[in-house]
Amino acid sequence: MNRTTLTYRIAASGIAFLLVLGEVWAAAAEPSGKAATDMQGEAKAVVRVRAPEAKTPGKLRLDFRHQPWNDVLEWLAEEADLSLQMSPLPGTFNYSDSREHTPAEAINLINGVLLVRGYTLIHRDRMLTVVNLQEGIAPGLVPAIPIERLDGEGEFQFVSVVFTLDKVKPEKAEAEVRKLLSPCGRAELLAASQQLMVTDAAGRVRAIRDVLKRMEPAIQGPAVLQMHMLRYIDPSTALSVLKMLMSEETDVRITMAIDQRRPAVILYGPPEVHEKCRAALEMLDKPQEDLQTRDLKVFQLVNADPSSVTQLLAGLLPKEVMVAPDLRTRSVLVHGPKEALRMVEPMLLRLDEKAEGERAQPGMSYQVRIVWLASGLTEDSPAVADDLKDVLSELSRLGVMEPRQVAQVFVRTNAQGEFVVASSPSFDGRPTEFMATGKVLEQREGFLEMRVSLSAEQEVETELSIRKQKLIDLRTEIDSQPKQYVVLATAPVGKTTSVFVIQVTGN
């Protein structure tokens, strides 16, 4: 059977997105009816006026193969009792799912696929409008909803929400929110009322809401004025170090000064800040003979995240070495014995290296890494590996927010060698069987041609029996540069959205 393939590459980060239409099924059910296909030439669109009837009134079943997008959206609007406004869309839609969905769930599911193609469905009142994201979204088209309704909106549905900024500086909130917006998102500061209006996909707006909540300062004691006496270290040096250490305390009002005569550092702030200052000065304020064996260095980072590097170094270095990040300047401050600092420098250089693409050579062996991510999981699920941050950034641009790691498998193979690897992770609280198979076909001009198959299924208990439900069944071929991340597919499952990523490394 011929298949239609859409490849979406993100040039800025090197992340490749591959959506295989006609081969990705969210459930194992076979579609009813016959698909008329010209096996001698290109696959022809099968015009189906309706998807199969759902057993539950008010619910919909999605079962399409090579269905023109125009027919799919007209059917969806009719079933949802909405008026459709659209210009003709190119291409066809392939999706088979044995589950039943409400009209709102169906709109959200189809919206997730449209978003990858550069379109979106906007539901406002009784109108369903198809928007080409490259042309932008008219400001008055997106529905404004109260924040209480936000959790009930589909992940990919565009909405406008007004946030009241009682405990966060409005300018600071606006700056942070703009970092999280999608290319079509907007943030408008209403300075007079100390509010921020955010327009974006609901999944992203929910993530913004959570970020604004975390920006609210923790409950702290009243600010007090204290003088921290110094014995050995120069007050100006101590002040510079403390300012760097306190750079993360952005939500706390802190005032610092020095008294050269005493000498001392004068600090005005809550008790928690004084305690942090006192602990730092105990390490810094050492006799001259100790200072001859100790040093303070600031390492400027280019690629790595200062907070992640700090956490890693803190677990590797002796306790007498103090490590602190400076997020404003993307640097790491390290203070400790000079011998330890000589060991730190090469470690930081390796951590801050940017991975360079490597050309595969004939006869090489390859390590295949496949990662299953999913949004909508609890915080108990494993966090995503740090080296996937570019993937997370691009996924967030598509509305897949804060995914967690479901499974990660590694397998080694050679050119023309087949591989099989399996795992039994827990997905959404239930045991799941996950398997990946494939073959490295050949290497051409720095690209690896591969055949990849993924499957995942879990047991679902019904009133009468326990059956196997397929979460994904993917078969595709890809061209990938070594070390490049390729997003093979996204698959909505209930309130979650699964994402499957592959990376091949030659050595």
Coordinates of C-alpha atoms in Angstrom, one line a residue:
M1 CA 0.0 0.0 0.0
N2 CA 1.3 3.4 -0.9
R3 CA 1.5 5.9 1.9
T4 CA 1.5 9.7 2.2
T5 CA 4.4 11.2 4.2
L6 CA 4.8 14.7 5.6
T7 CA 8.2 15.7 6.9
Y8 CA 8.5 18.9 8.9
R9 CA 12.0 20.0 9.7
I10 CA 12.9 22.7 12.3
A11 CA 16.0 24.3 10.8
A12 CA 16.9 26.4 13.8
S13 CA 17.5 23.5 16.2
G14 CA 18.1 20.6 13.8
I15 CA 15.0 18.8 15.1
A16 CA 13.2 16.9 12.4
F17 CA 9.4 16.2 12.7
L18 CA 8.0 13.4 10.7
L19 CA 4.3 12.7 10.5
V20 CA 3.4 9.5 8.7
L21 CA -0.2 9.6 7.5
G22 CA -1.8 6.2 6.8
E23 CA 0.5 4.3 9.1
V24 CA -0.1 5.7 12.6
W25 CA -3.1 4.4 14.3
A26 CA -4.1 5.3 17.9
A27 CA -6.1 2.1 18.3
A28 CA -6.1 -1.3 16.7
A29 CA -9.7 -1.3 15.2
E30 CA -9.9 -1.8 11.5
P31 CA -12.1 0.8 9.7
S32 CA -15.5 -0.3 8.4
G33 CA -16.2 -0.1 4.8
K34 CA -13.9 -0.6 1.8
A35 CA -11.2 1.8 0.9
A36 CA -11.0 2.3 -2.9
T37 CA -7.3 2.5 -3.7
D38 CA -5.5 2.5 -7.1
M39 CA -2.7 0.0 -6.3
Q40 CA -1.0 0.7 -9.7
G41 CA -0.4 4.4 -9.1
E42 CA -0.8 6.9 -6.3
A43 CA -3.3 6.3 -3.6
K44 CA -6.6 8.0 -4.3
A45 CA -8.6 9.8 -1.8
V46 CA -11.5 7.8 -0.4
V47 CA -14.6 10.0 -0.1
R48 CA -16.5 9.0 3.0
V49 CA -19.4 11.2 4.0
R50 CA -19.4 10.0 7.6
A51 CA -17.1 8.1 9.9
P52 CA -18.6 4.9 11.5
E53 CA -21.5 5.5 13.8
A54 CA -20.5 5.5 17.5
K55 CA -22.4 3.2 19.9
T56 CA -22.9 5.9 22.4
P57 CA -25.3 8.8 21.5
G58 CA -23.5 12.1 21.3
K59 CA -20.1 10.4 20.7
L60 CA -18.0 10.2 17.5
R61 CA -15.7 7.6 16.1
L62 CA -12.8 8.6 13.8
D63 CA -11.9 6.2 11.0
F64 CA -10.4 7.9 7.9
R65 CA -8.0 6.7 5.2
H66 CA -6.9 9.1 2.5
Q67 CA -9.8 11.3 3.3
P68 CA -9.6 14.9 1.9
W69 CA -9.3 17.4 4.7
N70 CA -12.2 19.4 3.4
D71 CA -14.5 16.4 3.7
V72 CA -13.2 15.6 7.2
L73 CA -13.7 19.1 8.5
E74 CA -17.2 19.5 7.0
W75 CA -18.2 16.2 8.6
L76 CA -16.7 17.3 12.0
A77 CA -18.6 20.7 11.9
E78 CA -21.9 18.9 11.0
E79 CA -21.5 16.4 13.8
A80 CA -20.6 19.2 16.3
D81 CA -23.6 21.3 15.0
L82 CA -21.3 24.2 14.2
S83 CA -21.0 26.5 11.2
L84 CA -17.7 26.0 9.3
Q85 CA -15.6 28.8 7.8
M86 CA -12.6 27.6 5.8
S87 CA -10.6 27.9 2.6
P88 CA -9.7 24.6 0.9
L89 CA -7.0 22.6 2.6
P90 CA -4.5 20.5 0.6
G91 CA -3.8 16.8 1.4
T92 CA -5.6 14.0 3.1
F93 CA -6.2 12.8 6.6
N94 CA -5.5 9.2 7.8
Y95 CA -6.6 8.1 11.3
S96 CA -8.2 5.0 12.8
D97 CA -9.4 4.9 16.4
S98 CA -11.8 2.4 18.0
R99 CA -12.5 4.8 20.9
E100 CA -15.4 7.1 21.0
H101 CA -15.0 10.9 21.5
T102 CA -17.2 13.8 22.3
P103 CA -17.3 16.5 19.5
A104 CA -15.0 18.7 21.6
E105 CA -12.5 15.9 22.0
A106 CA -12.6 15.1 18.3
I107 CA -12.0 18.8 17.4
N108 CA -9.0 18.8 19.8
L109 CA -7.6 15.6 18.4
I110 CA -7.9 16.7 14.8
N111 CA -6.5 20.1 15.8
G112 CA -3.3 18.5 17.0
V113 CA -2.7 17.0 13.5
L114 CA -3.6 20.3 11.8
L115 CA -1.2 22.2 14.0
V116 CA 1.8 20.2 12.6
R117 CA 0.6 21.1 9.1
G118 CA 0.5 24.8 10.0
Y119 CA -3.3 25.2 10.5
T120 CA -5.6 25.3 13.5
L121 CA -9.3 25.1 14.3
I122 CA -10.7 27.9 16.4
H123 CA -14.1 27.3 18.1
R124 CA -15.9 30.5 19.0
D125 CA -19.6 30.5 19.9
R126 CA -21.3 28.5 17.1
M127 CA -18.5 29.0 14.6
L128 CA -15.6 26.7 13.7
T129 CA -12.9 28.5 11.7
V130 CA -9.9 27.0 9.9
V131 CA -6.9 29.4 10.2
N132 CA -3.6 29.3 8.3
L133 CA -1.1 30.0 11.0
Q134 CA 1.4 31.5 8.6
E135 CA -1.2 34.3 7.9
G136 CA -1.7 34.9 11.6
I137 CA -4.8 34.8 13.8
A138 CA -7.2 37.8 13.8
P139 CA -7.3 39.3 17.3
G140 CA -11.1 39.1 17.7
L141 CA -11.4 35.5 16.5
V142 CA -10.0 33.8 19.6
P143 CA -12.6 33.3 22.4
A144 CA -11.9 34.9 25.7
I145 CA -12.6 32.6 28.7
P146 CA -12.4 33.0 32.5
I147 CA -9.4 31.2 34.1
E148 CA -11.8 28.8 35.8
R149 CA -12.7 27.3 32.4
L150 CA -9.1 26.8 31.3
D151 CA -8.7 23.2 32.5
G152 CA -11.8 22.2 30.4
E153 CA -10.4 23.4 27.1
G154 CA -8.7 21.1 24.6
E155 CA -4.9 21.2 24.6
F156 CA -4.7 22.7 21.0
Q157 CA -7.7 25.0 21.2
F158 CA -6.7 28.7 21.0
V159 CA -8.1 30.8 23.9
S160 CA -7.5 34.2 25.5
V161 CA -7.2 34.4 29.3
V162 CA -6.6 37.4 31.6
F163 CA -4.3 36.8 34.6
T164 CA -4.3 39.1 37.6
L165 CA -0.8 39.8 38.9
D166 CA -1.2 40.5 42.6
K167 CA 2.1 39.0 43.8
V168 CA 4.4 39.3 40.8
K169 CA 5.8 42.4 39.1
P170 CA 3.8 42.8 35.9
E171 CA 6.8 43.7 33.8
K172 CA 8.7 40.6 35.0
A173 CA 5.7 38.4 34.4
E174 CA 5.3 39.7 30.9
A175 CA 9.0 39.0 30.1
E176 CA 8.7 35.4 31.4
V177 CA 5.5 34.7 29.6
R178 CA 6.8 35.9 26.2
K179 CA 9.5 33.2 26.4
L180 CA 6.7 30.6 26.6
L181 CA 4.5 31.8 23.8
S182 CA 4.1 29.9 20.5
P183 CA 4.9 31.8 17.3
C184 CA 1.2 32.7 17.1
G185 CA 0.7 33.5 20.8
R186 CA 0.3 37.0 22.2
A187 CA 0.8 38.6 25.6
E188 CA -0.6 42.1 26.4
L189 CA 0.2 43.8 29.6
L190 CA -2.7 45.8 31.1
A191 CA -0.6 48.0 33.4
A192 CA -3.4 50.1 34.9
S193 CA -5.2 47.0 36.3
Q194 CA -2.0 44.9 36.8
Q195 CA -3.3 42.2 34.5
L196 CA -1.8 40.2 31.7
M197 CA -3.9 38.9 28.8
V198 CA -2.5 35.8 27.1
T199 CA -3.7 34.3 23.8
D200 CA -2.4 30.9 22.8
A201 CA -3.3 27.2 22.7
A202 CA -5.0 26.2 25.9
G203 CA -2.3 23.6 26.8
R204 CA 0.4 26.3 26.5
V205 CA -1.8 28.8 28.5
R206 CA -2.2 26.2 31.3
A207 CA 1.6 25.9 31.4
I208 CA 1.9 29.7 31.6
R209 CA -0.6 29.8 34.4
D210 CA 1.6 27.3 36.3
V211 CA 4.7 29.3 35.7
L212 CA 3.0 32.5 37.0
K213 CA 1.9 30.6 40.0
R214 CA 5.5 29.4 40.7
M215 CA 6.8 33.0 40.3
E216 CA 4.8 34.1 43.3
P217 CA 7.2 34.5 46.2
A218 CA 7.2 31.9 48.9
I219 CA 5.9 32.9 52.4
Q220 CA 8.8 34.5 54.1
G221 CA 9.5 36.3 57.4
P222 CA 9.6 40.1 57.5
A223 CA 12.6 41.8 56.1
V224 CA 15.2 42.8 58.7
L225 CA 18.5 44.7 58.6
Q226 CA 21.6 42.8 59.7
M227 CA 25.3 43.4 59.6
H228 CA 27.6 40.4 58.7
M229 CA 31.0 41.0 60.2
L230 CA 34.1 40.1 58.1
R231 CA 37.6 39.1 59.4
Y232 CA 39.7 38.3 56.4
I233 CA 38.0 38.9 53.0
D234 CA 37.8 42.3 51.4
P235 CA 34.2 43.7 51.8
S236 CA 34.0 44.6 48.1
T237 CA 34.9 41.1 47.0
A238 CA 32.4 39.6 49.5
L239 CA 29.7 42.0 48.1
S240 CA 30.4 40.9 44.5
V241 CA 30.1 37.2 45.4
L242 CA 26.9 37.7 47.4
K243 CA 25.3 39.6 44.6
M244 CA 26.0 36.7 42.2
L245 CA 24.7 34.2 44.7
M246 CA 21.5 36.2 45.3
S247 CA 20.8 36.7 41.6
E248 CA 18.2 33.9 41.7
E249 CA 16.3 35.6 44.5
T250 CA 14.5 37.7 42.0
D251 CA 11.2 37.7 43.8
V252 CA 12.7 38.9 47.1
R253 CA 13.5 42.5 47.9
I254 CA 17.1 42.6 48.9
T255 CA 19.4 45.6 49.6
M256 CA 23.1 45.1 50.2
A257 CA 26.0 47.5 51.1
I258 CA 29.4 47.4 52.7
D259 CA 31.1 49.1 55.6
Q260 CA 34.8 49.3 55.0
R261 CA 35.7 50.5 58.5
R262 CA 34.3 47.6 60.5
P263 CA 34.6 45.7 57.9
A264 CA 31.2 44.2 57.2
V265 CA 28.4 43.5 54.7
I266 CA 25.1 45.2 55.5
L267 CA 22.0 43.3 54.2
Y268 CA 18.3 44.1 54.3
G269 CA 16.1 41.1 53.5
P270 CA 14.0 38.2 55.0
P271 CA 15.6 35.7 57.4
E272 CA 16.0 33.0 54.7
V273 CA 18.3 35.3 52.7
H274 CA 20.4 36.2 55.8
E275 CA 20.9 32.5 56.4
K276 CA 22.1 31.9 52.9
C277 CA 24.4 34.9 53.1
R278 CA 25.9 33.7 56.4
A279 CA 26.6 30.3 55.0
A280 CA 28.4 31.7 52.0
L281 CA 30.5 34.1 54.1
E282 CA 31.6 31.3 56.3
M283 CA 33.2 29.6 53.3
L284 CA 34.6 32.9 51.8
D285 CA 36.0 34.6 55.0
K286 CA 39.1 32.5 55.5
P287 CA 42.6 33.4 56.9
Q288 CA 45.3 34.5 54.4
E289 CA 47.1 31.2 54.6
D290 CA 43.9 29.4 53.6
L291 CA 43.3 31.9 50.8
Q292 CA 46.6 31.0 49.3
T293 CA 45.3 27.5 48.7
R294 CA 41.8 28.5 47.7
D295 CA 40.5 30.4 44.7
L296 CA 37.3 31.9 43.2
K297 CA 36.6 31.5 39.5
V298 CA 33.7 32.4 37.3
F299 CA 33.1 30.2 34.2
Q300 CA 31.1 31.6 31.4
L301 CA 28.9 29.1 29.6
V302 CA 27.9 29.1 26.0
N303 CA 25.7 26.1 25.4
A304 CA 24.9 24.4 28.8
D305 CA 22.3 25.6 31.3
P306 CA 23.9 27.1 34.4
S307 CA 21.4 25.6 36.8
S308 CA 21.8 22.0 35.4
V309 CA 25.6 22.3 35.4
T310 CA 25.6 23.5 39.0
Q311 CA 23.4 20.6 40.2
L312 CA 25.7 18.1 38.4
L313 CA 28.9 19.7 39.9
A314 CA 27.5 19.8 43.4
G315 CA 27.1 16.1 43.3
L316 CA 30.6 15.4 42.0
L317 CA 32.8 17.8 43.9
P318 CA 33.9 17.8 47.6
K319 CA 31.7 19.6 50.1
E320 CA 34.3 22.3 50.6
V321 CA 33.8 23.5 47.0
M322 CA 31.0 26.0 46.6
V323 CA 29.2 26.1 43.3
A324 CA 26.5 28.7 42.3
P325 CA 24.8 29.7 39.0
D326 CA 24.4 33.2 37.7
L327 CA 21.4 32.9 35.4
R328 CA 21.7 36.6 34.3
T329 CA 25.2 36.2 32.8
R330 CA 24.9 32.4 32.0
S331 CA 27.9 31.6 34.2
V332 CA 28.9 29.4 37.1
L333 CA 30.8 30.6 40.2
V334 CA 33.1 28.0 41.8
H335 CA 35.0 28.7 45.1
G336 CA 37.2 26.1 46.7
P337 CA 40.7 24.6 46.9
K338 CA 42.8 25.4 43.9
E339 CA 43.4 21.7 43.2
A340 CA 39.7 21.2 43.0
L341 CA 39.3 24.1 40.7
R342 CA 41.9 22.7 38.3
M343 CA 39.7 19.6 38.1
V344 CA 36.5 21.6 37.5
E345 CA 37.7 23.5 34.5
P346 CA 38.0 20.5 32.0
M347 CA 34.7 19.1 33.4
L348 CA 33.0 22.4 32.6
L349 CA 34.5 22.5 29.1
R350 CA 33.2 19.1 28.3
L351 CA 29.7 19.9 29.7
D352 CA 29.6 23.1 27.7
E353 CA 30.5 21.5 24.4
K354 CA 28.0 21.7 21.6
A355 CA 27.4 18.4 19.9
E356 CA 28.8 18.5 16.4
G357 CA 27.1 16.4 13.6
E358 CA 29.3 13.5 12.5
R359 CA 29.3 11.8 9.1
A360 CA 28.6 8.1 9.2
Q361 CA 31.2 5.9 7.6
P362 CA 30.7 2.5 5.9
G363 CA 31.1 -0.4 8.3
M364 CA 30.3 1.6 11.4
S365 CA 28.2 0.4 14.2
Y366 CA 25.3 2.5 15.3
Q367 CA 23.5 3.1 18.6
V368 CA 19.8 3.6 18.2
R369 CA 18.0 5.5 20.9
I370 CA 14.2 5.8 21.1
V371 CA 12.5 7.9 23.6
W372 CA 8.7 7.9 24.4
L373 CA 7.5 11.2 25.9
A374 CA 4.0 12.2 26.9
S375 CA 2.3 15.3 28.1
G376 CA -0.6 15.2 30.6
L377 CA 1.2 12.8 33.0
T378 CA 1.7 13.3 36.7
E379 CA 4.8 14.8 38.1
D380 CA 5.7 11.4 39.5
S381 CA 6.7 10.3 36.0
P382 CA 10.4 10.6 35.2
A383 CA 11.6 13.9 33.9
V384 CA 13.0 14.2 30.4
A385 CA 16.8 14.0 29.9
D386 CA 18.6 17.3 29.7
D387 CA 20.0 16.6 26.2
L388 CA 16.4 16.7 24.8
K389 CA 15.8 20.3 25.8
D390 CA 15.9 21.4 22.1
V391 CA 13.2 18.8 21.3
L392 CA 11.1 20.0 24.2
S393 CA 11.5 23.6 23.0
E394 CA 10.2 22.7 19.5
L395 CA 7.4 20.5 20.9
S396 CA 6.2 23.4 23.0
R397 CA 6.0 25.5 19.8
L398 CA 3.5 22.9 18.6
G399 CA 1.5 22.9 21.8
V400 CA 2.9 19.8 23.5
M401 CA 3.7 21.2 26.9
E402 CA 5.8 19.8 29.8
P403 CA 6.0 16.2 28.6
R404 CA 7.4 13.5 30.9
Q405 CA 9.4 10.5 29.9
V406 CA 7.5 7.2 29.6
A407 CA 10.3 5.0 28.2
Q408 CA 13.8 5.2 26.8
V409 CA 15.5 2.2 25.0
F410 CA 19.0 1.8 23.5
V411 CA 20.1 -0.9 21.1
R412 CA 23.3 -1.3 18.9
T413 CA 23.2 -2.5 15.3
N414 CA 25.4 -2.4 12.1
A415 CA 24.7 -1.3 8.6
Q416 CA 22.1 -3.7 7.1
G417 CA 21.6 -5.1 10.6
E418 CA 18.1 -5.5 12.1
F419 CA 17.4 -4.5 15.7
V420 CA 14.7 -5.4 18.2
V421 CA 14.3 -3.8 21.6
A422 CA 11.4 -3.9 24.1
S423 CA 10.4 -2.3 27.3
S424 CA 7.6 -2.6 29.8
P425 CA 7.0 1.0 31.1
S426 CA 4.0 2.3 33.1
F427 CA 1.9 4.7 31.0
D428 CA -0.8 6.7 32.7
G429 CA -0.7 4.4 35.7
R430 CA -1.0 1.1 33.7
P431 CA 1.6 -1.4 32.6
T432 CA 2.4 -1.1 28.9
E433 CA 4.3 -3.2 26.4
F434 CA 6.5 -1.1 24.1
M435 CA 8.6 -2.5 21.2
A436 CA 10.8 -1.0 18.5
T437 CA 12.2 -2.8 15.5
G438 CA 14.1 -1.6 12.5
K439 CA 17.0 -1.7 10.1
V440 CA 19.8 0.7 9.0
L441 CA 19.5 0.4 5.3
E442 CA 22.3 2.5 3.9
Q443 CA 24.4 5.7 4.4
R444 CA 24.4 8.4 1.7
E445 CA 26.0 11.8 1.8
G446 CA 26.0 12.0 5.6
F447 CA 22.4 10.7 6.0
L448 CA 21.3 7.4 7.3
E449 CA 18.3 5.7 5.7
M450 CA 16.4 3.6 8.2
R451 CA 13.3 1.5 8.5
V452 CA 11.6 1.9 11.9
S453 CA 8.5 0.2 13.4
L454 CA 7.1 1.1 16.8
S455 CA 4.2 -0.5 18.7
A456 CA 2.8 0.1 22.2
E457 CA -0.3 -1.6 23.8
Q458 CA -1.8 -2.0 27.2
E459 CA -4.6 -4.0 28.8
V460 CA -7.9 -2.2 29.2
E461 CA -10.6 -3.7 31.4
T462 CA -14.2 -3.5 30.2
E463 CA -17.4 -4.7 31.8
L464 CA -17.1 -8.1 30.0
S465 CA -13.4 -8.7 29.5
I466 CA -9.9 -7.5 29.4
R467 CA -8.6 -6.6 26.0
K468 CA -5.5 -5.2 24.5
Q469 CA -5.6 -1.6 23.3
K470 CA -3.0 -0.3 20.9
L471 CA -1.6 3.1 21.7
I472 CA 0.5 3.3 18.5
D473 CA 1.4 1.2 15.5
L474 CA 3.9 3.0 13.4
R475 CA 5.9 1.8 10.3
T476 CA 8.0 4.3 8.4
E477 CA 11.3 5.0 6.7
I478 CA 13.4 8.1 7.6
D479 CA 16.6 9.8 6.5
S480 CA 18.5 11.2 9.4
Q481 CA 21.9 12.7 10.1
P482 CA 23.9 11.0 12.9
K483 CA 23.0 12.5 16.3
Q484 CA 20.0 14.4 14.9
Y485 CA 16.7 14.0 16.8
V486 CA 13.7 12.9 14.7
V487 CA 10.2 13.2 16.1
L488 CA 8.5 10.2 14.4
A489 CA 4.9 10.8 15.5
T490 CA 2.5 12.3 18.0
A491 CA -0.5 10.3 19.2
P492 CA -3.2 11.8 21.4
V493 CA -4.5 9.2 23.9
G494 CA -7.2 10.5 26.2
K495 CA -5.9 13.5 28.1
T496 CA -2.3 12.7 27.1
T497 CA -0.3 13.3 23.9
S498 CA 2.5 10.8 23.2
V499 CA 5.6 11.8 21.2
F500 CA 8.2 9.3 19.9
V501 CA 11.7 10.5 19.2
I502 CA 14.6 8.6 17.6
Q503 CA 18.3 9.4 17.6
V504 CA 21.1 7.4 15.8
T505 CA 24.7 7.8 16.8
G506 CA 27.6 6.2 14.8
N507 CA 30.9 5.1 16.4

